[in-house]
XYZ file of C-alpha atoms in Angstrom:
606
model
C 7.923 12.952 68.898
C 9.935 15.982 69.932
C 12.521 13.678 71.606
C 12.743 11.202 68.680
C 15.608 11.663 66.118
C 14.328 11.138 62.544
C 15.988 11.775 59.254
C 14.524 14.940 58.072
C 15.063 17.638 55.344
C 14.801 21.355 56.010
C 15.340 24.583 54.027
C 16.481 28.004 54.807
C 15.366 31.259 53.307
C 18.091 31.257 50.521
C 18.158 29.126 47.392
C 19.929 25.980 48.767
C 18.178 22.903 50.286
C 20.268 20.294 52.075
C 19.517 16.804 53.492
C 20.394 16.402 57.127
C 19.784 14.226 60.059
C 18.638 16.473 63.000
C 15.897 16.795 65.546
C 12.879 18.512 63.999
C 12.868 22.214 64.483
C 16.580 22.656 64.271
C 17.938 25.470 62.116
C 18.630 24.696 58.475
C 21.626 23.560 56.535
C 24.231 26.053 55.646
C 26.371 23.842 53.309
C 25.063 25.221 49.994
C 27.742 23.513 48.013
C 26.303 20.128 48.559
C 22.694 21.158 48.522
C 19.870 21.236 45.874
C 18.984 24.696 44.443
C 15.169 25.473 44.595
C 14.906 28.566 42.231
C 10.920 28.398 42.062
C 10.363 28.014 45.861
C 8.711 24.603 45.639
C 10.157 23.841 49.134
C 8.827 26.648 51.087
C 7.171 24.080 53.397
C 10.407 22.754 54.354
C 11.146 25.240 57.140
C 12.645 25.332 60.671
C 9.481 26.109 62.487
C 9.727 22.855 64.461
C 7.052 21.059 62.164
C 7.866 17.361 61.964
C 8.849 16.240 58.317
C 6.359 13.536 58.680
C 3.623 15.756 59.743
C 2.231 15.601 56.111
C 3.084 19.326 55.406
C 6.423 18.800 53.812
C 6.223 18.791 49.867
C 7.397 15.523 48.310
C 8.012 13.659 51.483
C 6.391 10.346 52.444
C 6.764 8.611 55.810
C 6.051 5.386 57.369
C 6.046 5.151 61.309
C 7.706 8.429 61.542
C 10.505 7.663 59.171
C 11.105 9.106 55.615
C 10.609 6.291 52.996
C 10.111 8.205 49.942
C 11.468 11.563 48.418
C 9.487 12.345 45.281
C 10.282 15.696 43.600
C 10.125 15.359 39.800
C 9.557 18.212 37.403
C 10.409 21.020 39.906
C 13.254 22.612 38.115
C 15.932 21.892 40.931
C 19.597 22.587 40.297
C 22.617 22.049 42.349
C 23.802 18.615 43.710
C 22.641 15.671 45.758
C 24.655 15.546 49.133
C 26.257 12.441 50.308
C 24.392 13.078 53.543
C 21.224 11.642 51.823
C 22.358 8.410 53.307
C 21.258 9.826 56.617
C 17.657 8.930 55.395
C 18.295 5.377 56.264
C 14.804 4.006 55.708
C 14.571 5.668 52.250
C 12.824 3.314 49.676
C 12.231 5.550 46.677
C 14.230 8.325 45.526
C 12.586 10.263 42.596
C 14.144 13.500 41.331
C 13.711 12.865 37.647
C 13.377 15.905 35.083
C 15.195 18.276 36.928
C 18.443 20.141 36.255
C 20.534 18.477 39.061
C 24.243 18.220 38.201
C 27.361 16.679 39.622
C 28.048 12.996 40.554
C 25.519 10.451 41.826
C 26.249 10.162 45.524
C 28.079 6.852 46.248
C 26.484 6.889 49.679
C 23.215 5.708 48.106
C 24.962 2.252 48.388
C 24.344 2.419 52.088
C 20.443 2.651 51.782
C 19.840 -1.026 52.333
C 15.922 -0.602 51.982
C 16.317 1.238 48.642
C 13.938 -0.182 45.959
C 13.478 2.507 43.288
C 16.089 5.242 42.042
C 14.647 7.443 39.414
C 17.105 10.106 38.415
C 16.762 10.371 34.571
C 16.482 13.427 32.600
C 19.042 15.441 34.631
C 22.666 16.625 34.285
C 24.485 14.053 36.295
C 28.072 13.290 35.412
C 30.906 11.166 36.247
C 30.526 7.289 36.624
C 27.979 5.037 38.150
C 28.741 4.241 41.762
C 29.708 0.480 42.090
C 28.276 0.822 45.834
C 24.876 0.788 44.341
C 25.163 -2.843 43.806
C 25.020 -3.067 47.642
C 21.324 -2.249 47.593
C 20.148 -5.870 47.478
C 16.451 -4.899 47.421
C 16.864 -2.610 44.341
C 14.080 -3.284 41.683
C 14.439 -0.069 39.514
C 17.491 1.925 38.604
C 16.793 4.524 35.949
C 19.668 6.971 35.256
C 18.933 7.559 31.543
C 19.229 10.857 29.823
C 22.162 12.252 31.814
C 25.891 12.861 31.150
C 27.311 9.683 32.735
C 30.610 8.242 31.607
C 32.644 5.194 32.560
C 31.608 1.715 32.586
C 28.794 -0.370 33.842
C 29.687 -1.770 37.222
C 29.365 -5.406 37.356
C 28.321 -5.263 40.966
C 24.967 -4.170 39.874
C 24.323 -7.949 39.291
C 24.286 -8.285 43.232
C 20.906 -6.626 43.217
C 19.239 -9.966 42.608
C 15.796 -8.436 42.571
C 16.632 -5.922 39.829
C 13.795 -5.811 37.340
C 14.418 -2.495 35.420
C 18.059 -1.305 34.524
C 17.910 1.821 32.344
C 21.230 3.595 31.495
C 20.349 4.645 27.910
C 21.131 8.003 26.453
C 24.486 8.585 28.283
C 28.222 8.285 27.151
C 28.978 4.906 29.045
C 31.666 3.002 27.463
C 33.268 -0.601 27.813
C 31.586 -3.875 27.387
C 28.098 -5.081 28.502
C 29.120 -7.063 31.752
C 28.421 -10.673 31.551
C 27.101 -10.572 35.184
C 24.255 -8.164 33.876
C 22.912 -10.883 31.545
C 22.600 -13.411 34.417
C 20.408 -11.482 36.895
C 17.510 -13.732 37.205
C 14.939 -11.049 37.964
C 15.836 -8.680 35.101
C 12.969 -7.773 32.691
C 13.981 -4.641 31.009
C 17.638 -3.777 29.991
C 17.910 -0.443 28.220
C 21.344 0.377 27.319
C 20.920 2.261 23.978
C 22.638 5.394 22.697
C 25.942 4.950 24.548
C 29.445 3.997 23.500
C 29.436 0.414 24.477
C 31.809 -1.689 22.693
C 32.925 -5.371 22.376
C 30.637 -8.274 21.669
C 27.071 -8.949 22.859
C 27.489 -11.518 25.800
C 26.232 -15.056 24.702
C 25.287 -15.945 28.229
C 21.515 -14.835 28.415
C 19.310 -16.986 30.630
C 22.321 -19.238 31.634
C 21.350 -18.965 35.471
C 17.895 -20.132 35.186
C 17.807 -23.996 35.394
C 14.086 -24.446 36.328
C 11.245 -22.169 35.219
C 11.118 -19.412 32.722
C 13.473 -16.553 32.474
C 11.132 -13.255 32.737
C 13.322 -11.236 30.496
C 11.181 -9.197 28.035
C 12.931 -6.178 26.551
C 16.555 -5.651 25.133
C 17.707 -2.471 23.810
C 21.227 -2.056 22.675
C 21.049 0.032 19.619
C 23.170 2.920 18.716
C 26.420 1.542 20.310
C 29.800 0.264 18.917
C 29.083 -3.246 19.590
C 30.537 -5.991 17.269
C 30.512 -9.758 16.780
C 27.622 -11.784 16.105
C 23.943 -12.017 17.384
C 24.171 -14.291 20.553
C 22.357 -17.606 19.922
C 21.416 -17.669 23.834
C 18.839 -15.123 23.094
C 16.677 -18.147 22.121
C 16.564 -19.038 25.851
C 14.520 -15.887 26.503
C 11.143 -17.445 25.910
C 9.312 -14.368 27.280
C 11.232 -11.907 25.191
C 8.998 -9.461 23.266
C 11.336 -6.583 22.220
C 14.880 -6.745 20.650
C 16.651 -3.853 19.133
C 20.308 -4.303 18.212
C 20.195 -1.777 15.335
C 23.026 0.740 14.439
C 26.020 -1.340 15.675
C 28.777 -3.215 13.961
C 27.280 -6.704 14.244
C 28.195 -9.373 11.637
C 27.511 -12.892 10.834
C 24.004 -14.309 10.063
C 20.760 -14.253 11.894
C 20.648 -17.353 14.305
C 18.036 -19.696 13.796
C 17.394 -19.757 17.564
C 15.492 -16.376 17.154
C 12.747 -18.283 15.508
C 11.915 -19.989 18.970
C 11.093 -16.596 20.507
C 7.237 -17.325 20.274
C 6.215 -14.035 22.023
C 8.454 -11.459 20.080
C 6.729 -8.502 18.733
C 9.427 -6.236 17.635
C 12.859 -7.381 15.970
C 15.171 -4.569 14.799
C 18.464 -5.616 13.605
C 18.937 -2.635 11.169
C 22.257 -0.853 10.171
C 24.669 -3.625 10.932
C 26.747 -5.836 8.648
C 24.778 -8.830 8.976
C 24.857 -11.265 6.040
C 23.458 -14.658 4.983
C 19.910 -15.174 3.817
C 16.587 -14.352 5.293
C 15.887 -17.370 7.619
C 12.634 -19.114 6.535
C 12.183 -20.148 10.188
C 11.374 -16.377 11.005
C 8.165 -16.948 9.127
C 6.937 -18.876 12.140
C 7.017 -15.891 14.340
C 3.234 -15.163 14.052
C 3.236 -12.813 17.017
C 5.879 -10.479 15.322
C 4.469 -7.050 14.513
C 7.703 -5.014 13.538
C 10.556 -6.672 11.637
C 13.375 -4.270 10.501
C 16.509 -5.769 8.795
C 17.382 -2.674 6.589
C 20.870 -1.577 5.983
C 22.715 -4.988 6.252
C 24.117 -7.489 3.656
C 21.351 -9.987 3.469
C 21.055 -11.767 0.094
C 18.908 -14.407 -1.641
C 15.115 -14.381 -2.068
C 12.307 -13.172 0.099
C 10.646 -16.288 1.392
C 7.275 -17.004 -0.059
C 6.153 -18.116 3.369
C 6.630 -14.571 4.742
C 2.772 -14.451 4.974
C 3.181 -16.669 8.169
C 4.072 -13.608 10.023
C 0.347 -12.861 10.111
C 0.457 -9.990 12.436
C 3.217 -7.989 10.748
C 2.625 -4.189 10.557
C 6.182 -2.968 9.505
C 8.455 -4.791 7.253
C 11.674 -2.946 6.181
C 14.279 -4.888 4.151
C 15.743 -1.633 2.478
C 19.374 -1.494 1.468
C 20.263 -5.243 1.380
C 21.146 -7.532 -1.540
C 17.844 -9.425 -1.698
C 17.033 -10.801 -5.256
C 14.307 -12.715 -7.024
C 10.803 -11.800 -7.274
C 8.637 -9.838 -4.775
C 6.470 -12.570 -3.076
C 2.900 -12.271 -4.021
C 2.096 -13.612 -0.491
C 2.887 -10.322 0.998
C -0.714 -9.387 -0.186
C -1.804 -11.744 2.587
C -0.523 -9.511 5.376
C -3.675 -7.661 5.981
C -2.061 -5.726 8.976
C 0.787 -4.492 7.063
C 1.031 -0.618 6.944
C 4.734 0.032 6.035
C 6.577 -2.015 3.503
C 10.060 -0.767 2.291
C 11.886 -3.199 -0.061
C 14.025 -0.441 -1.726
C 17.557 -0.580 -2.635
C 17.934 -4.288 -3.373
C 18.237 -6.433 -6.499
C 14.591 -7.533 -6.796
C 13.234 -8.300 -10.143
C 9.994 -9.206 -11.970
C 6.725 -7.302 -11.509
C 5.149 -5.729 -8.612
C 2.504 -8.315 -7.368
C -1.164 -7.024 -7.921
C -2.009 -8.745 -4.596
C -0.070 -5.835 -2.675
C -2.656 -3.214 -4.039
C -5.349 -4.757 -1.835
C -3.446 -4.012 1.434
C -5.962 -1.377 2.719
C -3.820 -0.430 5.752
C -0.686 0.344 3.754
C 0.283 3.903 4.281
C 4.068 3.534 3.308
C 5.330 1.535 0.324
C 8.714 1.774 -1.300
C 10.346 -0.405 -4.061
C 12.690 2.079 -5.486
C 16.172 1.274 -6.756
C 15.601 -2.314 -7.700
C 15.399 -4.169 -11.171
C 11.372 -4.464 -11.118
C 9.725 -4.282 -14.493
C 6.289 -4.049 -16.177
C 3.333 -1.916 -15.238
C 2.640 -0.693 -11.547
C -0.683 -1.914 -10.404
C -3.057 1.078 -10.761
C -4.210 1.394 -6.996
C -0.603 1.572 -5.848
C 0.403 4.214 -8.653
C -2.585 6.188 -7.435
C -1.738 5.961 -3.781
C 1.928 6.663 -3.543
C 4.011 9.064 -5.379
C 6.797 8.381 -8.105
C 9.648 8.294 -5.579
C 8.185 5.000 -4.390
C 8.781 3.458 -7.804
C 12.003 5.431 -9.043
C 15.227 3.717 -10.012
C 13.571 0.832 -11.850
C 14.378 1.229 -15.493
C 11.888 -1.180 -16.903
C 8.963 -0.271 -14.397
C 6.323 1.918 -15.977
C 2.851 3.453 -15.429
C 3.477 5.120 -12.124
C 3.665 8.735 -13.405
C 2.907 10.637 -16.605
C 6.653 10.723 -17.246
C 6.968 6.838 -17.310
C 3.853 5.610 -19.216
C 3.743 1.942 -20.374
C 4.278 1.353 -24.097
C 1.373 0.128 -26.240
C 1.290 -3.564 -26.604
C 2.804 -4.992 -29.940
C 0.509 -6.513 -32.440
C -0.209 -10.176 -31.576
C 1.680 -12.701 -33.471
C 0.996 -16.366 -33.729
C 2.849 -18.482 -31.300
C 5.812 -20.657 -32.122
C 4.697 -24.335 -32.528
C 7.741 -25.505 -30.542
C 7.244 -22.961 -27.616
C 3.911 -22.720 -25.850
C 2.729 -19.133 -25.313
C 3.541 -17.695 -21.831
C 0.424 -16.276 -20.255
C 0.655 -12.695 -18.955
C -1.009 -12.300 -15.731
C -2.210 -8.903 -14.703
C -5.204 -8.110 -12.642
C -7.711 -5.912 -14.093
C -8.825 -2.684 -12.332
C -12.515 -2.263 -11.436
C -12.649 0.555 -14.179
C -11.360 -1.937 -16.949
C -13.762 -4.643 -15.751
C -16.675 -2.144 -15.998
C -15.684 -1.265 -19.459
C -15.224 -4.668 -20.618
C -18.706 -5.528 -19.212
C -20.355 -2.574 -21.107
C -18.589 -3.521 -24.429
C -19.746 -7.204 -24.258
C -23.334 -5.970 -23.386
C -23.384 -3.713 -26.512
C -22.021 -6.350 -28.528
C -24.809 -8.856 -27.552
C -27.420 -6.096 -28.242
C -26.064 -5.527 -31.880
C -26.014 -9.341 -32.491
C -29.693 -9.564 -31.274
C -30.566 -6.645 -33.526
C -29.075 -8.266 -36.611
C -30.784 -11.570 -35.964
C -34.203 -9.781 -35.589
C -33.613 -7.946 -38.752
C -32.797 -11.115 -40.874
C -36.034 -12.893 -39.264
C -38.033 -9.777 -40.267
C -36.730 -9.699 -43.910
C -37.368 -13.527 -44.258
C -41.070 -12.998 -42.935
C -41.613 -10.080 -45.512
C -40.066 -12.049 -48.241
C -42.328 -15.107 -47.525
C -45.411 -13.028 -47.351
C -44.805 -11.358 -50.792
C -44.047 -14.668 -52.416
C -47.444 -16.086 -51.455
C -49.129 -13.194 -53.051
C -47.309 -13.523 -56.311
C -47.078 -17.201 -56.589
C -49.661 -17.601 -59.334
C -48.168 -14.710 -61.419
C -44.715 -15.886 -60.945
C -45.556 -19.330 -61.849
C -47.318 -18.250 -65.095
C -44.335 -16.123 -66.053
C -41.911 -18.715 -65.437
C -43.818 -21.155 -67.693
C -44.084 -18.662 -70.372
C -40.432 -17.885 -70.205
C -39.528 -21.608 -70.448
C -41.679 -22.107 -73.643
C -39.960 -19.043 -75.188
C -36.389 -20.059 -74.057
C -35.980 -16.827 -72.174
C -33.588 -16.351 -69.282
C -35.135 -16.371 -65.595
C -36.615 -13.013 -64.745
C -36.461 -11.200 -61.451
C -37.174 -12.712 -58.021
C -40.402 -13.579 -56.781
C -42.200 -10.761 -55.001
C -41.479 -8.225 -57.917
C -43.700 -6.891 -60.644
C -42.078 -6.574 -64.013
C -43.304 -4.406 -67.027
C -41.943 -4.017 -70.525
C -40.332 -0.832 -71.310
C -43.404 0.538 -73.131
C -42.757 2.570 -76.457
C -38.936 3.034 -75.595
C -38.441 -0.756 -74.833
C -36.289 -1.841 -71.903
C -37.501 -3.370 -68.639
C -39.198 -1.783 -65.423
C -39.039 -3.908 -62.198
C -41.155 -2.962 -59.127
C -40.380 -4.468 -55.881
C -43.642 -3.616 -53.707
C -46.456 -5.147 -55.449
C -48.808 -3.688 -57.909
C -47.318 -1.321 -60.412
C -47.583 2.378 -59.178
C -46.256 3.791 -62.551
C -45.208 2.409 -65.939
C -41.995 2.776 -67.658
C -43.528 5.460 -69.955
C -44.736 7.373 -66.973
C -41.209 7.277 -65.486
C -39.510 8.348 -68.766
C -41.977 11.142 -69.500
C -41.976 12.649 -65.931
C -40.524 16.150 -65.490
C -37.156 15.957 -63.891
C -35.147 18.218 -61.556
C -31.374 17.472 -60.566
C -31.035 17.015 -56.973
C -27.301 16.113 -56.840
C -24.438 14.443 -58.724
C -21.673 11.920 -57.532
C -19.021 9.768 -59.124
C -21.672 7.018 -59.466
C -24.345 9.050 -61.133
C -27.057 11.732 -60.964
C -29.941 11.955 -58.708
C -33.392 13.556 -60.004
C -36.680 14.432 -58.525
C -39.074 13.160 -60.821
C -42.655 14.277 -60.972
C -45.122 11.815 -62.496
C -48.478 12.670 -64.441
C -50.439 11.992 -61.145
C -48.271 14.582 -59.331
C -46.665 11.868 -57.229
C -42.856 12.303 -56.730
C -40.101 9.796 -56.740
C -36.288 10.030 -56.446
C -34.529 8.559 -59.620
C -30.805 7.827 -59.700
C -29.276 7.417 -63.176
C -26.038 5.450 -62.814
C -23.142 6.369 -65.101
C -22.399 3.813 -67.804
C -18.615 3.623 -67.112
C -18.819 2.554 -63.686
C -22.026 0.426 -63.925
C -21.652 -3.355 -64.022
C -22.939 -5.821 -66.726
C -26.721 -6.307 -66.792
C -26.395 -9.833 -65.119
C -24.524 -8.485 -62.006
C -26.619 -5.358 -61.802
C -29.709 -7.229 -61.726
C -28.466 -9.744 -58.915
C -27.275 -6.926 -56.764
C -30.299 -4.876 -57.337
C -32.670 -7.786 -56.497
C -30.932 -8.155 -53.154
C -31.187 -4.408 -52.483
C -34.989 -4.306 -53.371
C -35.763 -6.587 -50.606
C -34.042 -4.869 -47.635
C -36.550 -2.835 -45.630
C -35.677 -0.956 -42.563
C -37.130 2.204 -40.908
C -33.749 3.923 -41.144
C -32.904 2.890 -44.725
C -34.494 4.536 -47.868
C -36.303 1.579 -49.749
C -35.468 0.714 -53.451
C -38.974 0.909 -55.036
C -37.957 -0.154 -58.756
C -35.170 -0.216 -61.259
C -35.321 0.279 -64.976
C -33.083 -1.242 -67.735
C -33.022 0.783 -70.958
C -32.403 -0.824 -74.490
C -29.175 1.181 -74.684
C -27.822 0.034 -71.230
C -29.076 2.932 -69.248
C -29.775 1.906 -65.692
C -32.163 3.702 -63.223
C -32.912 3.224 -59.588
C -36.319 4.442 -58.249
C -36.678 5.429 -54.503
C -39.140 7.177 -52.409
C -38.733 11.042 -52.583
C -37.763 12.454 -49.205
C -38.976 16.292 -49.292
C -36.593 17.269 -46.398
C -33.551 16.335 -48.238
C -30.764 13.859 -47.502
C -28.934 13.084 -44.317
C -25.739 14.581 -45.770
C -27.618 17.765 -46.329
C -29.104 17.749 -42.889
C -25.779 17.103 -41.210
C -23.674 19.633 -43.256
C -26.447 22.483 -43.505
C -26.603 22.281 -47.402
């Protein structure tokens, strides 16, 4: 090998490293102005001890059959420049010096490396223009010069590299138009030209060179440039296209219908342009679309109801347009939706309750529209008030904007049918309604049982007093008397004092004379009368309420009401045992005496 001349790279003891073609073991380069700077000493293995560069001991060098085919030294902190003498590495296929601090121009001599397949010089400080000579590298597959300080125009000669798959010139200061020839490279898959100063229109010649077969183009990034004109219809030819970003340019016109033929597209970003027209309904057929960003344009009209046809949609941003009409309830069918921004439009109506069931939703904004009505509860709980601000008639999304109480119901106009108000109930409201219905049913059941019990008691009492009641009725008829108390009661004449005493519970426990002669103790007074504790001669006690004459009703009304009250029996009610009608109109009600006092006394501590 000592007599074979191979392209080699050597280093001296100083900071400069220069590519030269010499016989292995020759003294290192001395032209520091055209050399790389190695401040961290990564290339100490590149020395002049006579060791072959293809011995395997040289860092970053890969050889095939004694010839250098790859120079791979990324992330080494190199400075300086790349010399034109790199062309002496005639068999070089891969040049990878990305993520360093190399400055100066890209050597035009790279164009003489006919076997060059990959150039990776991104994330450096290269300046000047892109050498047109690189187009002579007919086998070139990847050219990545992104994130540098390059200026000038994109050379049309790059289209001569008919095997070029990836062209990345993003994040530079390249100007001028996008060359038409670039759009006709049949092998191109990725074209990344974003964040430059490109101007003019986007060429409408995509896929024009492919007559048979399918164009393999997948990713187009032209965002953050100065491009104008309309969106090219020829993009519809790129049936393998998955990623399109034309945002932050000066594009106008409408969204072409041809975009809807891109059955594989996953990302479509046309934001921050001047695109007008309506939302093409045909876009709703793009079931593979994951991200759709149309914000910052002049789109108008309604949002299509069929938008749920984009069933895999995760991001939908229609912010800052002129959309009108209602928010489609079908958005609630997009189960994968995580970001939904409809802010700064002219949308009206209510927020559909279906949206609150989107469990993957992490961002939601409908601010600055004309929405009205209450915000669905789950949405107001999940997102802060800024998501709903700027809608004057919207309520319920914060304590500062509560919903008003509903007005009292009024009968509907006979000429106009009532308009049903649809609003989904929250789980909390459903539970409260169910509990209320259950309690109402229990109360109804209790009332039915109480009525049945009263009827059974009345029937039993009437059987015991049938004979007595019948005789009394007959006697009364013979004497032309008015009908007496209802069946089931015991009636006694008023004794020496006159009047009438009526018992409701069977045999007479006391007479009218016993009642009138009992010792009495006042227990309380009210507007209706005075209550006494009466102790009878047999030491039994009853509670007697003497009704005031001025407020008491006529005898006929009094007896009718008291007969009804006397039949009521319940464990929580004090039973009326008897009543007395005196000859001078006095009226007494007799109850069981409760020694522990009344409920009012118990509650109020009296």
